[in-house]
Amino acid sequence: MNILVTGGLGFIGSHTVVELVSAGHTPIIVDDLVNSKLEVLNRIEKLTHVRPVFYELDLCEEEKLDMVFQAHPIDAVIHFAGLKAVGESVGKPLEYYSNNLGSTLSLLRRMVAHGVKNLIFSSSATVYGTPPSLPIKEDFPLGETTNPYGTSKAMIERILSDFCKANPDFNIALLRYFNPIGAHASGELGEDPNGIPNNLMPYVTQVVVGRRPYLTVFGDDYDTPDGTCIRDYIHVVDLAIGHVMTLKKLVQNPGLVIYNLGTGKGTSVFEVLEAFEKGTGVKVPYKVGPRRPGDLPRLYANCDKAFEELGYKATRTVEEACRDAYNFQKKNPNGIE
Ligand code: WQD
């Protein structure tokens, strides 16, 4: 199938493009290169021996986006594009809401205009807010999000749910990612955030290649076995494969579906550092600092629904993700240039 991949040169988007090609699909990539680099397209070609069609554009430029739909018969869309730095979003709410919501509305209007009825949306476990219990299930109510990034994801989920009610012939899947980590085993693709990494793994790999002196562990006095926060870390290649498996189900299944994409297993920050040392032989220098506002002690997924309905199960371990993330950062010490 012809799959329009928005944000297809980003961290999760690029890994998904590789899996789409290996599954026999034809990805068409649109990306505004705000949080990604054109070199990623060369890496994708190197890995797949296919150079996907690429358009540099901002999805909010609706006329330009329409030309992509005119030029290609699109069977489905996977929508990754969006600003995604939690910390940055607090200081730039208008930019986050206008970009993330505006680009989605523009995309939906073009899909309606061109009769494209299959959409996978890149959502996030952050929409659950503080869950009533653990593990987190898809039918839990949406919670209080604590930053414009997370709130924009929750708002887009709401838009898509209302849109689906008004357009019952559309097939929409909301994929709620837990904590994506790792990189393609080749080291050609990986997590390459702009500026100081918000997330744990890219910070760790930048420390061990010498770009930063040490990791600050944000608090070790939480009500958890070792005092550090617990998260559900899923290898980005497992996450990418989850999108390909959702695609198959989507085109058979009218209406809106929601899946958690995680491992169902919780891992603490200290356990990640242990796994990193085990997987790479490298010890991560760290200091314990104050808690980060907004961090919740424990978050991990119930993944039964994706397994029962898609036959999907993440298989890669945190240790493998650490090894792959380190391999990527060693090959790209200053990120993808
Ligand atoms: C994980 C753990 C930190 C950095 C966020 C978004 C979520 C999703 C994934 C997009 C926490 C600790 C981190 C550091 C640390 N993103 N940590 N030192 O906060 O669970 O989720 O990223 O969808 O929407 O909210 O991930 O990697 O920031 O933190 O100690 O320098 O690592 O306290 O316990 P988080 P994270």
Short mmCIF file of N, CA and C in Angstrom, two decimals, residues 11-12 15-16 19 177-187 189-191 201 232-243 261-263 312-328:
data_model
loop_
_atom_site.label_atom_id
_atom_site.label_comp_id
_atom_site.label_asym_id
_atom_site.label_seq_id
_atom_site.Cartn_x
_atom_site.Cartn_y
_atom_site.Cartn_z
N PHE A 11 12.55 10.41 14.68
CA PHE A 11 13.06 9.22 15.40
C PHE A 11 12.16 8.01 15.14
N ILE A 12 10.89 8.08 15.50
CA ILE A 12 10.02 6.92 15.33
C ILE A 12 9.58 6.78 13.88
N HIS A 15 12.27 4.95 11.67
CA HIS A 15 12.32 3.50 11.94
C HIS A 15 11.09 2.82 11.37
N THR A 16 9.94 3.51 11.39
CA THR A 16 8.71 2.93 10.84
C THR A 16 8.78 2.85 9.32
N GLU A 19 10.57 -0.27 8.38
CA GLU A 19 9.73 -1.47 8.54
C GLU A 19 8.63 -1.52 7.48
N TYR A 177 2.08 5.51 22.77
CA TYR A 177 3.42 5.01 23.04
C TYR A 177 3.76 5.20 24.51
N PHE A 178 4.46 4.26 25.07
CA PHE A 178 5.00 4.46 26.41
C PHE A 178 6.38 5.11 26.24
N ASN A 179 7.47 4.50 26.60
CA ASN A 179 8.75 5.22 26.46
C ASN A 179 9.63 4.62 25.37
N PRO A 180 9.59 5.20 24.18
CA PRO A 180 10.41 4.66 23.09
C PRO A 180 11.90 4.91 23.36
N ILE A 181 12.72 3.86 23.20
CA ILE A 181 14.17 4.01 23.38
C ILE A 181 14.87 3.12 22.35
N GLY A 182 16.18 3.32 22.19
CA GLY A 182 16.94 2.43 21.33
C GLY A 182 17.18 3.02 19.96
N ALA A 183 17.59 2.18 19.04
CA ALA A 183 17.97 2.62 17.69
C ALA A 183 18.00 1.40 16.76
N HIS A 184 18.07 1.66 15.47
CA HIS A 184 18.22 0.57 14.51
C HIS A 184 19.57 -0.12 14.77
N ALA A 185 19.58 -1.44 14.71
CA ALA A 185 20.80 -2.20 15.08
C ALA A 185 22.02 -1.80 14.24
N SER A 186 21.76 -1.26 13.06
CA SER A 186 22.88 -0.86 12.16
C SER A 186 23.61 0.37 12.70
N GLY A 187 22.94 1.15 13.54
CA GLY A 187 23.54 2.41 14.00
C GLY A 187 23.32 3.55 13.01
N LEU A 189 20.25 4.76 12.15
CA LEU A 189 19.12 5.57 12.62
C LEU A 189 19.08 5.52 14.13
N GLY A 190 18.60 6.63 14.75
CA GLY A 190 18.50 6.64 16.21
C GLY A 190 17.88 7.91 16.70
N GLU A 191 17.90 8.06 18.04
CA GLU A 191 17.27 9.24 18.65
C GLU A 191 18.26 10.39 18.66
N MET A 201 17.23 8.31 27.75
CA MET A 201 18.20 7.54 26.97
C MET A 201 19.14 8.42 26.13
N ASP A 232 7.81 2.25 31.23
CA ASP A 232 7.71 1.10 30.33
C ASP A 232 8.48 1.45 29.05
N TYR A 233 9.74 0.95 29.01
CA TYR A 233 10.63 1.32 27.89
C TYR A 233 10.49 0.31 26.76
N ILE A 234 10.09 0.81 25.59
CA ILE A 234 9.87 -0.07 24.43
C ILE A 234 10.88 0.27 23.34
N HIS A 235 11.51 -0.76 22.78
CA HIS A 235 12.50 -0.56 21.72
C HIS A 235 11.81 0.08 20.51
N VAL A 236 12.46 1.06 19.92
CA VAL A 236 11.84 1.83 18.83
C VAL A 236 11.56 0.93 17.61
N VAL A 237 12.34 -0.15 17.43
CA VAL A 237 12.06 -1.05 16.29
C VAL A 237 10.79 -1.87 16.58
N ASP A 238 10.61 -2.27 17.83
CA ASP A 238 9.35 -2.94 18.20
C ASP A 238 8.18 -1.98 17.97
N LEU A 239 8.39 -0.73 18.32
CA LEU A 239 7.33 0.28 18.15
C LEU A 239 7.00 0.43 16.67
N ALA A 240 8.02 0.47 15.83
CA ALA A 240 7.82 0.63 14.38
C ALA A 240 7.03 -0.56 13.82
N ILE A 241 7.40 -1.74 14.26
CA ILE A 241 6.70 -2.96 13.80
C ILE A 241 5.22 -2.92 14.24
N GLY A 242 4.97 -2.35 15.38
CA GLY A 242 3.58 -2.20 15.86
C GLY A 242 2.74 -1.38 14.89
N HIS A 243 3.33 -0.40 14.22
CA HIS A 243 2.60 0.42 13.26
C HIS A 243 2.24 -0.39 12.01
N LEU A 261 1.15 0.87 23.07
CA LEU A 261 2.36 0.21 22.55
C LEU A 261 3.44 0.34 23.61
N GLY A 262 3.64 -0.76 24.32
CA GLY A 262 4.63 -0.82 25.40
C GLY A 262 5.06 -2.27 25.54
N THR A 263 5.73 -2.56 26.66
CA THR A 263 6.17 -3.96 26.88
C THR A 263 5.36 -4.63 27.99
N TYR A 312 0.23 -8.50 18.34
CA TYR A 312 1.46 -7.73 18.51
C TYR A 312 2.04 -7.92 19.91
N LYS A 313 3.37 -8.14 19.95
CA LYS A 313 4.05 -8.18 21.25
C LYS A 313 5.47 -7.67 21.06
N ALA A 314 5.86 -6.70 21.91
CA ALA A 314 7.25 -6.22 21.82
C ALA A 314 8.17 -7.35 22.28
N THR A 315 9.31 -7.53 21.60
CA THR A 315 10.18 -8.66 21.94
C THR A 315 11.58 -8.23 22.43
N ARG A 316 12.00 -7.01 22.11
CA ARG A 316 13.36 -6.59 22.43
C ARG A 316 13.45 -6.10 23.88
N THR A 317 14.58 -6.34 24.50
CA THR A 317 14.76 -6.01 25.92
C THR A 317 15.34 -4.60 26.08
N VAL A 318 15.27 -4.09 27.31
CA VAL A 318 15.87 -2.79 27.61
C VAL A 318 17.38 -2.85 27.37
N GLU A 319 17.97 -3.97 27.71
CA GLU A 319 19.42 -4.14 27.51
C GLU A 319 19.77 -4.03 26.02
N GLU A 320 18.97 -4.65 25.16
CA GLU A 320 19.21 -4.55 23.70
C GLU A 320 19.04 -3.10 23.24
N ALA A 321 18.03 -2.44 23.80
CA ALA A 321 17.79 -1.03 23.42
C ALA A 321 18.97 -0.16 23.83
N CYS A 322 19.52 -0.44 25.03
CA CYS A 322 20.70 0.33 25.49
C CYS A 322 21.87 0.10 24.54
N ARG A 323 22.08 -1.15 24.19
CA ARG A 323 23.20 -1.50 23.30
C ARG A 323 23.04 -0.80 21.95
N ASP A 324 21.82 -0.83 21.41
CA ASP A 324 21.57 -0.23 20.09
C ASP A 324 21.67 1.30 20.15
N ALA A 325 21.16 1.88 21.24
CA ALA A 325 21.23 3.35 21.39
C ALA A 325 22.70 3.80 21.48
N TYR A 326 23.50 3.01 22.25
CA TYR A 326 24.93 3.36 22.39
C TYR A 326 25.65 3.21 21.05
N ASN A 327 25.33 2.16 20.33
CA ASN A 327 25.96 1.91 19.02
C ASN A 327 25.67 3.07 18.06
N PHE A 328 24.41 3.54 18.07
CA PHE A 328 24.04 4.68 17.21
C PHE A 328 24.82 5.93 17.62
#
